[in-house]
GROMACS .gro file of C-alpha atoms in nm:
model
  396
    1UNK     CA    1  17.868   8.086   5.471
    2UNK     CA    2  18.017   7.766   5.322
    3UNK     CA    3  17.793   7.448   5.331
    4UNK     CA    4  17.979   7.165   5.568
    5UNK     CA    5  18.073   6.885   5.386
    6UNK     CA    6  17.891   6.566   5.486
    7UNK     CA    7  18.153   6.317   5.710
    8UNK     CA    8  18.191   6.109   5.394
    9UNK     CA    9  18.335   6.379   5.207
   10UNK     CA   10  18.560   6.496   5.460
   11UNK     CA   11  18.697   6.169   5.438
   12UNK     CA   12  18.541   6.028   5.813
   13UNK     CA   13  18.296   5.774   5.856
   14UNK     CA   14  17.998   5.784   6.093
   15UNK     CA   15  18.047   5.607   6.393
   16UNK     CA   16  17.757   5.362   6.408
   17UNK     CA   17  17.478   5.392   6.698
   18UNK     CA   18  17.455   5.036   6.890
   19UNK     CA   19  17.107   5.024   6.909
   20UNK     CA   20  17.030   4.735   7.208
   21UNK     CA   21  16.672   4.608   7.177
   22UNK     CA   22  16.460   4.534   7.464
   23UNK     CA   23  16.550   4.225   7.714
   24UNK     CA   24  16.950   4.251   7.580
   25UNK     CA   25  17.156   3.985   7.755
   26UNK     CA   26  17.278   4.263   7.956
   27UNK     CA   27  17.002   4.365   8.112
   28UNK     CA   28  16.885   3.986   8.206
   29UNK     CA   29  17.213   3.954   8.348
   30UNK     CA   30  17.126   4.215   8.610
   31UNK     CA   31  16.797   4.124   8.674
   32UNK     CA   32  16.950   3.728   8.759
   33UNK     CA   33  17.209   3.930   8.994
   34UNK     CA   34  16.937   4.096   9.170
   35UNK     CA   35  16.735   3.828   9.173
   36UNK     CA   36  16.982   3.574   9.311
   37UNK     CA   37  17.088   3.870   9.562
   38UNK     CA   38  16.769   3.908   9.711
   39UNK     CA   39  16.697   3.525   9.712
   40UNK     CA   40  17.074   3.444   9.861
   41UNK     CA   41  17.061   3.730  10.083
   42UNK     CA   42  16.768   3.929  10.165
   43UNK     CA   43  16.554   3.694  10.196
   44UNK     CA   44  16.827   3.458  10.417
   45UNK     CA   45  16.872   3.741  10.668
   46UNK     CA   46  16.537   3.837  10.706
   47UNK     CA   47  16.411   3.468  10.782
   48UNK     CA   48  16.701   3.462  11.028
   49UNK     CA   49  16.580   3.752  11.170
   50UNK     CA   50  16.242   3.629  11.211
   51UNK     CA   51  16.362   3.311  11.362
   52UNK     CA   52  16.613   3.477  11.645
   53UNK     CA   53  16.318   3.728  11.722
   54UNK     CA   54  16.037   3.500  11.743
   55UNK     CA   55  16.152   3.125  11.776
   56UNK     CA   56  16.464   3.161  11.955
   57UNK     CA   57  16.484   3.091  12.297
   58UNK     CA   58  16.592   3.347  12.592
   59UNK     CA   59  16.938   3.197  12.720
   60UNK     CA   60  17.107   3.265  13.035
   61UNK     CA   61  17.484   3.257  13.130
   62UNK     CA   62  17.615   3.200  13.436
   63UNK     CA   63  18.025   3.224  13.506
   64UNK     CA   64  18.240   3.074  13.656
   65UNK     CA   65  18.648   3.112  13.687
   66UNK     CA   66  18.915   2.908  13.906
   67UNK     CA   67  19.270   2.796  13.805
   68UNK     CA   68  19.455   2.500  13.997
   69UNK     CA   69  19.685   2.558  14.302
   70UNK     CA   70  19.924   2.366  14.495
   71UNK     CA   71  20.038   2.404  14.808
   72UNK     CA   72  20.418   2.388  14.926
   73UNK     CA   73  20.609   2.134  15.133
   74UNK     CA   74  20.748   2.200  15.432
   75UNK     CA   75  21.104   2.136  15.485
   76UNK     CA   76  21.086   1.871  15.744
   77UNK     CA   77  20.979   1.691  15.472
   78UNK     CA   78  21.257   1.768  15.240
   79UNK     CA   79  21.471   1.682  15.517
   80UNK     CA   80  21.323   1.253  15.515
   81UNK     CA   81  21.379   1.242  15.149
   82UNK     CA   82  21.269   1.490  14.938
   83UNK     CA   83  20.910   1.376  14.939
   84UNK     CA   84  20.856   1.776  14.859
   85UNK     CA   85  20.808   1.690  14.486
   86UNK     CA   86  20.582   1.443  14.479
   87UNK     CA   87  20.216   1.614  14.457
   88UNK     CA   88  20.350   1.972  14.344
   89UNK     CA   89  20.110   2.076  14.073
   90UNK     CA   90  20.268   2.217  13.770
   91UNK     CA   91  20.123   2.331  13.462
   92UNK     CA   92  20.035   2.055  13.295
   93UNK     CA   93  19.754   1.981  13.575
   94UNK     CA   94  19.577   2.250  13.403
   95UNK     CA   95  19.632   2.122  13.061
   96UNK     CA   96  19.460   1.789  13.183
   97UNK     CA   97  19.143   2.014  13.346
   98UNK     CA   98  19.147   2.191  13.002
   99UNK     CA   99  19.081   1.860  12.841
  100UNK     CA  100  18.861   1.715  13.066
  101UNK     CA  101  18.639   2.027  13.078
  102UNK     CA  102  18.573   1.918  12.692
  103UNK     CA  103  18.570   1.508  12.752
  104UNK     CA  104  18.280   1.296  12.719
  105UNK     CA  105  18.372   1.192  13.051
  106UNK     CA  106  18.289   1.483  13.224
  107UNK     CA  107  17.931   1.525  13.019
  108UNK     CA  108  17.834   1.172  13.124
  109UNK     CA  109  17.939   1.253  13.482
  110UNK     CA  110  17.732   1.523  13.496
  111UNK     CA  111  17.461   1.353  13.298
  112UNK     CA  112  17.399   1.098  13.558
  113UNK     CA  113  17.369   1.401  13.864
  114UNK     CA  114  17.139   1.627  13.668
  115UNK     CA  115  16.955   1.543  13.354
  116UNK     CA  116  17.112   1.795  13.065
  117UNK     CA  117  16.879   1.645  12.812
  118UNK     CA  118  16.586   1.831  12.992
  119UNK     CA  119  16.796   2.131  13.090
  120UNK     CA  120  16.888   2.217  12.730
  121UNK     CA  121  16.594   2.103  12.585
  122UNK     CA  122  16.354   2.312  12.834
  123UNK     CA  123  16.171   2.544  12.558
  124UNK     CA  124  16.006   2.220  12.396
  125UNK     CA  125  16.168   2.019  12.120
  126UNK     CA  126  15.843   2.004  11.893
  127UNK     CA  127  15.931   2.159  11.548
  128UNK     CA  128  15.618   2.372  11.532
  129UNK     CA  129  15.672   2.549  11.835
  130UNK     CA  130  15.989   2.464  12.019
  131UNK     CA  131  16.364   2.606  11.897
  132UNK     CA  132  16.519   2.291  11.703
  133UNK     CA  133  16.820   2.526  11.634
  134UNK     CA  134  16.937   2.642  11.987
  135UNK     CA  135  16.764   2.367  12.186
  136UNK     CA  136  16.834   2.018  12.247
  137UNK     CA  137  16.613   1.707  12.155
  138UNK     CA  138  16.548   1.508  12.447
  139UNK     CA  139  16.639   1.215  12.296
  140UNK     CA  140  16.937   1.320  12.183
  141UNK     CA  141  17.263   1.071  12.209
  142UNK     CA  142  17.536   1.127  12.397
  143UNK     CA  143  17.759   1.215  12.112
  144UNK     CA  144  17.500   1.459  11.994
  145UNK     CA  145  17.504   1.572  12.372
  146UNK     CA  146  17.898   1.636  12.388
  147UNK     CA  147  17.846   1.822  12.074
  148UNK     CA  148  17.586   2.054  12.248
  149UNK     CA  149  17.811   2.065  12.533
  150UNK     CA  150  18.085   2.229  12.312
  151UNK     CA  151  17.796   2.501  12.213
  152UNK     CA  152  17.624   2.574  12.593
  153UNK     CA  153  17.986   2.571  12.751
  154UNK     CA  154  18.268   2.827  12.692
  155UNK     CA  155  18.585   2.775  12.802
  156UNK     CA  156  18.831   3.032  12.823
  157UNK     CA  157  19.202   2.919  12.898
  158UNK     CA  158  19.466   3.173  12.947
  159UNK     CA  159  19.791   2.882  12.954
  160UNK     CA  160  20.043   3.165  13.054
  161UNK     CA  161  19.839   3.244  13.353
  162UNK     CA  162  19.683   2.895  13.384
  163UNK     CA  163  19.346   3.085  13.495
  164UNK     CA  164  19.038   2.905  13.327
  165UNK     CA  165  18.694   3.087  13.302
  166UNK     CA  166  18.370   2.898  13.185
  167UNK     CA  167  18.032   3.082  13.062
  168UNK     CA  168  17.744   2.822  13.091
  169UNK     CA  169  17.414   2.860  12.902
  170UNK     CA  170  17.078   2.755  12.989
  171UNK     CA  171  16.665   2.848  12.912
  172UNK     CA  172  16.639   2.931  13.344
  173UNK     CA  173  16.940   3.092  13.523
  174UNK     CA  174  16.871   2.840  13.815
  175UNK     CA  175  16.984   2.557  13.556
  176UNK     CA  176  17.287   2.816  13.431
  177UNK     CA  177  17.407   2.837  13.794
  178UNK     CA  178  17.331   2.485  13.910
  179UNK     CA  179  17.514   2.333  13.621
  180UNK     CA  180  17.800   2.599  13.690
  181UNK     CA  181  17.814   2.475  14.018
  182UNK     CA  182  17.827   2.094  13.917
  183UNK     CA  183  18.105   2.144  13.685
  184UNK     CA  184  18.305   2.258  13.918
  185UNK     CA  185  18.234   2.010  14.162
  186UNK     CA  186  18.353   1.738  13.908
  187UNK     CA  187  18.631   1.958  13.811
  188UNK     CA  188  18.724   1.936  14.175
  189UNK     CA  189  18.725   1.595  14.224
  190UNK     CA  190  18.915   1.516  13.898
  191UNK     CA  191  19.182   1.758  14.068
  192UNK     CA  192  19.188   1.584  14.362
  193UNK     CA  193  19.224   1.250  14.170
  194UNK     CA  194  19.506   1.343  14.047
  195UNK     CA  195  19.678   1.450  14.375
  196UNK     CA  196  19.536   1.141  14.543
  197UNK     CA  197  19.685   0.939  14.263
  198UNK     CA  198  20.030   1.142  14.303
  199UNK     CA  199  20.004   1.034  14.690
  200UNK     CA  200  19.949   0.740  14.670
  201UNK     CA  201  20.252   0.650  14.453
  202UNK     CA  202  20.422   0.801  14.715
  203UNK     CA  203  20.304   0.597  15.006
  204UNK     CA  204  20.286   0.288  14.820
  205UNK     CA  205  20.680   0.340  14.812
  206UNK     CA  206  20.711   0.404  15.168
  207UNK     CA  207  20.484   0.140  15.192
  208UNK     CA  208  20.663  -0.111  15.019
  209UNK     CA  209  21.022  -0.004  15.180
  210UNK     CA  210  20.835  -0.050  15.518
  211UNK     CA  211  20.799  -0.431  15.425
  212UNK     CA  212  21.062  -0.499  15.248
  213UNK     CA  213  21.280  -0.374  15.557
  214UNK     CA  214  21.061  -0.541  15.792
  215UNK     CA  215  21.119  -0.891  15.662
  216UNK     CA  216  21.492  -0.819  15.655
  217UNK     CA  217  21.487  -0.736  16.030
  218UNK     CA  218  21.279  -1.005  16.069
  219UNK     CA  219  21.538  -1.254  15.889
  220UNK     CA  220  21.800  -1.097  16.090
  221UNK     CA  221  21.653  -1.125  16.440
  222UNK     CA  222  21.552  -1.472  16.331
  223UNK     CA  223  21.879  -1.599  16.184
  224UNK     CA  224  22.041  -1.431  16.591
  225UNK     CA  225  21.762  -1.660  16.712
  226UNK     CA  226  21.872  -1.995  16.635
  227UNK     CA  227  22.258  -1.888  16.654
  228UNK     CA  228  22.142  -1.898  17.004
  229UNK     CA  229  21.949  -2.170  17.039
  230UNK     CA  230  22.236  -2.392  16.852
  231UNK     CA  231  22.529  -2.271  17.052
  232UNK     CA  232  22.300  -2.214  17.368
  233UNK     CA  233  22.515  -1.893  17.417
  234UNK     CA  234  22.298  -1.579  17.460
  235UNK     CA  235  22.586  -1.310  17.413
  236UNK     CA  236  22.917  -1.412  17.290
  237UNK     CA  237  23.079  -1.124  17.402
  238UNK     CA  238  22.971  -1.159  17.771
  239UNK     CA  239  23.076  -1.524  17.742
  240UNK     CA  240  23.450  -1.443  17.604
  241UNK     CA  241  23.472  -1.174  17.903
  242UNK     CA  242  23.444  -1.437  18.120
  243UNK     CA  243  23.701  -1.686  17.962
  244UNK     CA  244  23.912  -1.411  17.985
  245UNK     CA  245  23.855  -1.350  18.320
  246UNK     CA  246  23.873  -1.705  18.403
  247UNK     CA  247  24.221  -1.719  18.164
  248UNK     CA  248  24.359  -1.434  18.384
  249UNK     CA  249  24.294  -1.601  18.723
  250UNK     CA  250  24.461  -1.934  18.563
  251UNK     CA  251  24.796  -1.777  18.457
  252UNK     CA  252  24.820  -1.582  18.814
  253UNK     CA  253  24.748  -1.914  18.965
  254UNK     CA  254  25.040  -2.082  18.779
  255UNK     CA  255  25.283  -1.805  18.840
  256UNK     CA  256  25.209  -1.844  19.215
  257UNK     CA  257  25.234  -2.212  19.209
  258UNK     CA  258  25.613  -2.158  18.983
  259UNK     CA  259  25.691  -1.923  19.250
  260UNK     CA  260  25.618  -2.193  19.474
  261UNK     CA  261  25.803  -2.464  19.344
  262UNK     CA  262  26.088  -2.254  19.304
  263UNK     CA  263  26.114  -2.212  19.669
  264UNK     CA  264  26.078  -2.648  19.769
  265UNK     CA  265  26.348  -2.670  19.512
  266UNK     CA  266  26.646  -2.445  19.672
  267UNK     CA  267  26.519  -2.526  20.019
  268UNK     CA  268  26.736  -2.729  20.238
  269UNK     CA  269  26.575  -3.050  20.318
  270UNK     CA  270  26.351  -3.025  20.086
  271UNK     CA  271  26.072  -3.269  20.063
  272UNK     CA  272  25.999  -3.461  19.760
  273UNK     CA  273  25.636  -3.513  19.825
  274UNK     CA  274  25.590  -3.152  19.866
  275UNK     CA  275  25.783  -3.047  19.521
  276UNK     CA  276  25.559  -3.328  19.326
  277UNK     CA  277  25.264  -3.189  19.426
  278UNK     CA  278  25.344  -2.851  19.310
  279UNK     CA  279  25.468  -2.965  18.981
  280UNK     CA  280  25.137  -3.171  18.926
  281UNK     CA  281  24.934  -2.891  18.998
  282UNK     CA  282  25.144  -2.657  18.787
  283UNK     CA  283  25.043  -2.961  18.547
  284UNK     CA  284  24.718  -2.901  18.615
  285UNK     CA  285  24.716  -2.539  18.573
  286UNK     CA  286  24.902  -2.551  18.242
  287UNK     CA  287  24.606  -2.769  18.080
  288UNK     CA  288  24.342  -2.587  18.214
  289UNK     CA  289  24.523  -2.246  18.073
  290UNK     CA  290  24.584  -2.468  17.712
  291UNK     CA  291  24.204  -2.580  17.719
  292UNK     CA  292  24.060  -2.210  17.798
  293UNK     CA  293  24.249  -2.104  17.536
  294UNK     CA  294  24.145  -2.337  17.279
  295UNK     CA  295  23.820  -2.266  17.363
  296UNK     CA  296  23.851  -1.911  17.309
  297UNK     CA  297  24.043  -2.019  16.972
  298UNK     CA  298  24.439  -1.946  17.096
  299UNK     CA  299  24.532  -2.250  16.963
  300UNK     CA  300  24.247  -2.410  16.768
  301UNK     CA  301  23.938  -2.609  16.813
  302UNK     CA  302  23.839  -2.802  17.099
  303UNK     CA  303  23.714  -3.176  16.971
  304UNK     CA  304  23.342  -3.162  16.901
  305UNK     CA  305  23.290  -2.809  16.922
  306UNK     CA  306  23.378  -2.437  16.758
  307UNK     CA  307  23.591  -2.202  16.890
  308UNK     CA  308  23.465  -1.887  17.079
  309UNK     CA  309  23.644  -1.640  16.898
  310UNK     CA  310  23.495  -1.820  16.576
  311UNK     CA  311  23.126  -1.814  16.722
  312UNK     CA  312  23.218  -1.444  16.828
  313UNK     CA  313  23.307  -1.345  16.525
  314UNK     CA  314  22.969  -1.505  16.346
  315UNK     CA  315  22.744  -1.311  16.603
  316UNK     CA  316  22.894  -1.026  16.508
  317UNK     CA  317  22.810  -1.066  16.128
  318UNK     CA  318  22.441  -1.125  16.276
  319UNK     CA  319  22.463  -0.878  16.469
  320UNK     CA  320  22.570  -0.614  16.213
  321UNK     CA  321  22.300  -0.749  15.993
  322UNK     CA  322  22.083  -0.681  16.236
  323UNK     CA  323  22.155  -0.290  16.337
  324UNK     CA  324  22.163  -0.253  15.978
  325UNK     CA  325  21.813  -0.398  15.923
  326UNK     CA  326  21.712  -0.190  16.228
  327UNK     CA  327  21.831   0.132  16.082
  328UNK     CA  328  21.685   0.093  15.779
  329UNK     CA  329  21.361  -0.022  15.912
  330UNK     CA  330  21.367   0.286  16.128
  331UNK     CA  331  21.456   0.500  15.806
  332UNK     CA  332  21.178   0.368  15.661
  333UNK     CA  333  20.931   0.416  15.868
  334UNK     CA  334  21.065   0.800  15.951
  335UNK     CA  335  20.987   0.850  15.559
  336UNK     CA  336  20.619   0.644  15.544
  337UNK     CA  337  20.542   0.858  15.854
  338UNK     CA  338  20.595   1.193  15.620
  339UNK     CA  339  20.407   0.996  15.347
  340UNK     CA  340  20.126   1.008  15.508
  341UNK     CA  341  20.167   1.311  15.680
  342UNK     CA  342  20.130   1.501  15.306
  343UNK     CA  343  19.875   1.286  15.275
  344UNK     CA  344  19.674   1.411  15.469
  345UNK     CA  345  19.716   1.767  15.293
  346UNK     CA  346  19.550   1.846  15.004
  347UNK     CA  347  19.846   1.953  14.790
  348UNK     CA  348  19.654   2.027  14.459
  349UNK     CA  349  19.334   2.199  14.479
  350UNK     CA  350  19.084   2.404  14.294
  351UNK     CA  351  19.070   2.751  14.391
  352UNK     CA  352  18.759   2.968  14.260
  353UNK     CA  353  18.828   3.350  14.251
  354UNK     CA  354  18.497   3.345  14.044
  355UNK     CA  355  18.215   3.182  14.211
  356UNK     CA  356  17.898   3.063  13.978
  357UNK     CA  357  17.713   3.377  13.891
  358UNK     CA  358  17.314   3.460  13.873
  359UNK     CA  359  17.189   3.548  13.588
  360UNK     CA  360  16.935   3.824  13.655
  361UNK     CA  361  16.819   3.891  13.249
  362UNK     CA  362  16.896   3.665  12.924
  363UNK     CA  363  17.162   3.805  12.719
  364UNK     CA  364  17.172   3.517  12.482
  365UNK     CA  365  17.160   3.427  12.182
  366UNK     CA  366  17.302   3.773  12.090
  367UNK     CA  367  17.045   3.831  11.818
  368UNK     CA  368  17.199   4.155  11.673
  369UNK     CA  369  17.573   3.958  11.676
  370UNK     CA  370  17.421   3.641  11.498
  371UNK     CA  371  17.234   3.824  11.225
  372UNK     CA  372  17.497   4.056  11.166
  373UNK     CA  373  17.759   3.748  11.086
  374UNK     CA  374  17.465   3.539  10.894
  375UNK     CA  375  17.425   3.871  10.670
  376UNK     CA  376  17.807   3.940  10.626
  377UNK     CA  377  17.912   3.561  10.605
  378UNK     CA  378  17.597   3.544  10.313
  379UNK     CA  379  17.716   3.884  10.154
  380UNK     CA  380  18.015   3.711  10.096
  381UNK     CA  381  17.935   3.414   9.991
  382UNK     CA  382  17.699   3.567   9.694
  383UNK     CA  383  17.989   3.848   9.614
  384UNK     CA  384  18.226   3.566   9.563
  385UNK     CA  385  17.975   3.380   9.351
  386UNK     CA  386  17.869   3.627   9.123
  387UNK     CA  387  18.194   3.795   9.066
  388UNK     CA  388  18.371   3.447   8.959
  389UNK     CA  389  18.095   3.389   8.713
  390UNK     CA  390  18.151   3.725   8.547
  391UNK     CA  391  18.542   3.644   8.544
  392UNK     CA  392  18.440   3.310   8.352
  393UNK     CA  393  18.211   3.495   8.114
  394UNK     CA  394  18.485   3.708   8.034
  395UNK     CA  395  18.698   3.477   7.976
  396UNK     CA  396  18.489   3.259   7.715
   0.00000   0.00000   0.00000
């Protein structure tokens, strides 16, 4: 059998054994990793763990769900001037209960009924044995508060629906439901604010139509006043009936006494004395007929005084004013009358279909949930970490 050539000879070279001592760079490098994975993680998680499980306090949630309604006009209403619009509630009135729910204004409200301080701080605040982490330090500020707030209350707004639902947390499910139950309370009266505020706009119109109108019919009945006290005439219109009257009897009277005076004339014998006193008193008749109907403005003015037809036609500019001021006054009133008829209904309200619940075992803090995020969020976190120091190594 032939003798194989050594790998020199057959013209290959022996591919060299990498030899890597003991503690190679390679080998520290994955004792760091596991090092820095069980000091970033492992140990991380199971300190968590040992905090939820031992130092974390039982929580209860009570709930709590209500949207805002409004009710509708009738149209009576719609009828005196469309005051069907003013306190409809629209979507937007949920928008602004959405906001308040997370105000300050609403935390301090509620601070100064029920103390939240010692509600959320009701497991003890001491370091050694209390839960610094879920609980709240009594003397906590009221910025720190409305930052708790934001933890301890959920809300849940559906805008297409405009159905809000709240989850409240507290250490006793009496404080859960109480607090519940005092947030919507406030939430309540914030609602009605806002329709009392909406009603009030519109009565303060009616309102102020009411006056304004009532000092025009007051000018008007006031400015009729002294037309009558200066001409000492109490109805023009009665007084030019009576001219007129008194006109007609005149000009009958001087067509008698013509008549008359036509017959002395073309009677035989006639006697003088007789036909002058029938012209004198046709005379007479004739001036009394002229100053009637200057009077009543025929002819013109009588010296010193107006003419009735010119004082007739001046009450009845008053007296136009006046209906007018009446009607309007009555208008106004008809529509401050269905003012405050709506007022009296509560046209935006705060309906509950989800009363405050009891809490009957403590369901928070989900321990299982928290650790499970603290262990994937620090998985992560080290992943990312080791595997961009590996890219930089490779790199260099």
């Amino acid at each position: 059998m032939a003798r194989k050539l050594p790998a020199l000879a057959r013209g290959r070279m022996p591919s060299p054994q990498v030899v890597r001592p003991r503690g190679s760079p390679t080998r520290r490098r994955q004792y760091w990793v596991a090092v820095t994975f069980v000091a970033c993680v492992v140990l991380p998680v199971i300190l968590a763990a040992w905090y939820l499980w031992t130092r974390a306090a039982d929580q209860y949630a009570s709930t709590l769900a209500f949207t805002v309604r409004s009710e509708e006009s009738t149209p009576t209403l719609e009828l005196l001037g469309g005051l069907s619009e003013f306190s409809g509630a629209s979507s937007s009135d949920t928008d602004i209960l959405y906001s308040y729910l997370q105000s300050q204004d609403i935390v301090a409200a509620i601070q100064r009924d029920l103390d939240l301080r010692g509600i959320w701080s009701a497991p003890g605040t001491d370091l050694a044995n209390g839960d610094p982490v879920f609980a709240l330090s009594p003397e906590a500020t009221i910025e720190e508060l409305v930052d708790h707030w934001q933890r301890k209350v959920k809300i849940f707004y559906d805008a297409g629906t405009g159905l809000i639902e709240l989850r409240v947390l507290a250490f006793n499910p009496a404080d859960a439901t109480h607090l519940a139950e005092e947030i919507y309370e406030k939430s309540s009266l914030m609602i009605n604010a806002l329709s009392d505020a909406a009603r009030e706009d519109a009565i303060g119109y009616a309102r102020d139509e009411v006056e304004l109108t009532l000092d025009r019919l007051k000018g008007a009945r006031q400015a009729m006043t002294e037309f009558r006290n200066r001409h000492q005439i109490v109805d023009p219109g009665a007084e030019l009936e009576v001219r007129v009257g008194v006109l007609a009897g005149l000009q009958r009277q001087l067509v008698d006494a013509q008549v008359e005076l036509d017959m002395l004339r073309t009677r035989p014998g006639r006697n003088d004395v007789q036909v002058l006193n029938a012209e004198q008193r046709i005379e007479m008749i004739e001036r009394r007929i002229g100053a009637e109907r200057a009077r009543m403005g025929a002819v013109g003015d009588e010296p010193g005084g107006q003419a009735l037809a010119e004082l007739m036609g001046q009450y009845e500019v008053l007296a136009v004013e006046r209906e007018f001021a009446e009607a309007t006054h009555r208008a106004a009133l008809a529509r401050f009358d269905a003012a405050q008829s709506e007022a009296r209904r509560q046209s935006r309200y705060l309906a509950a279909h989800v009363r405050p619940t009891v809490a009957e075992s403590a369901r928070y803090p989900e321990r299982a949930l928290l650790l499970l995020y603290v262990g994937l969020f620090l998985g992560l976190g080290w992943a990312i970490v080791v595997l961009s120091a590996y890219a930089v190594r490779d790199r260099g």
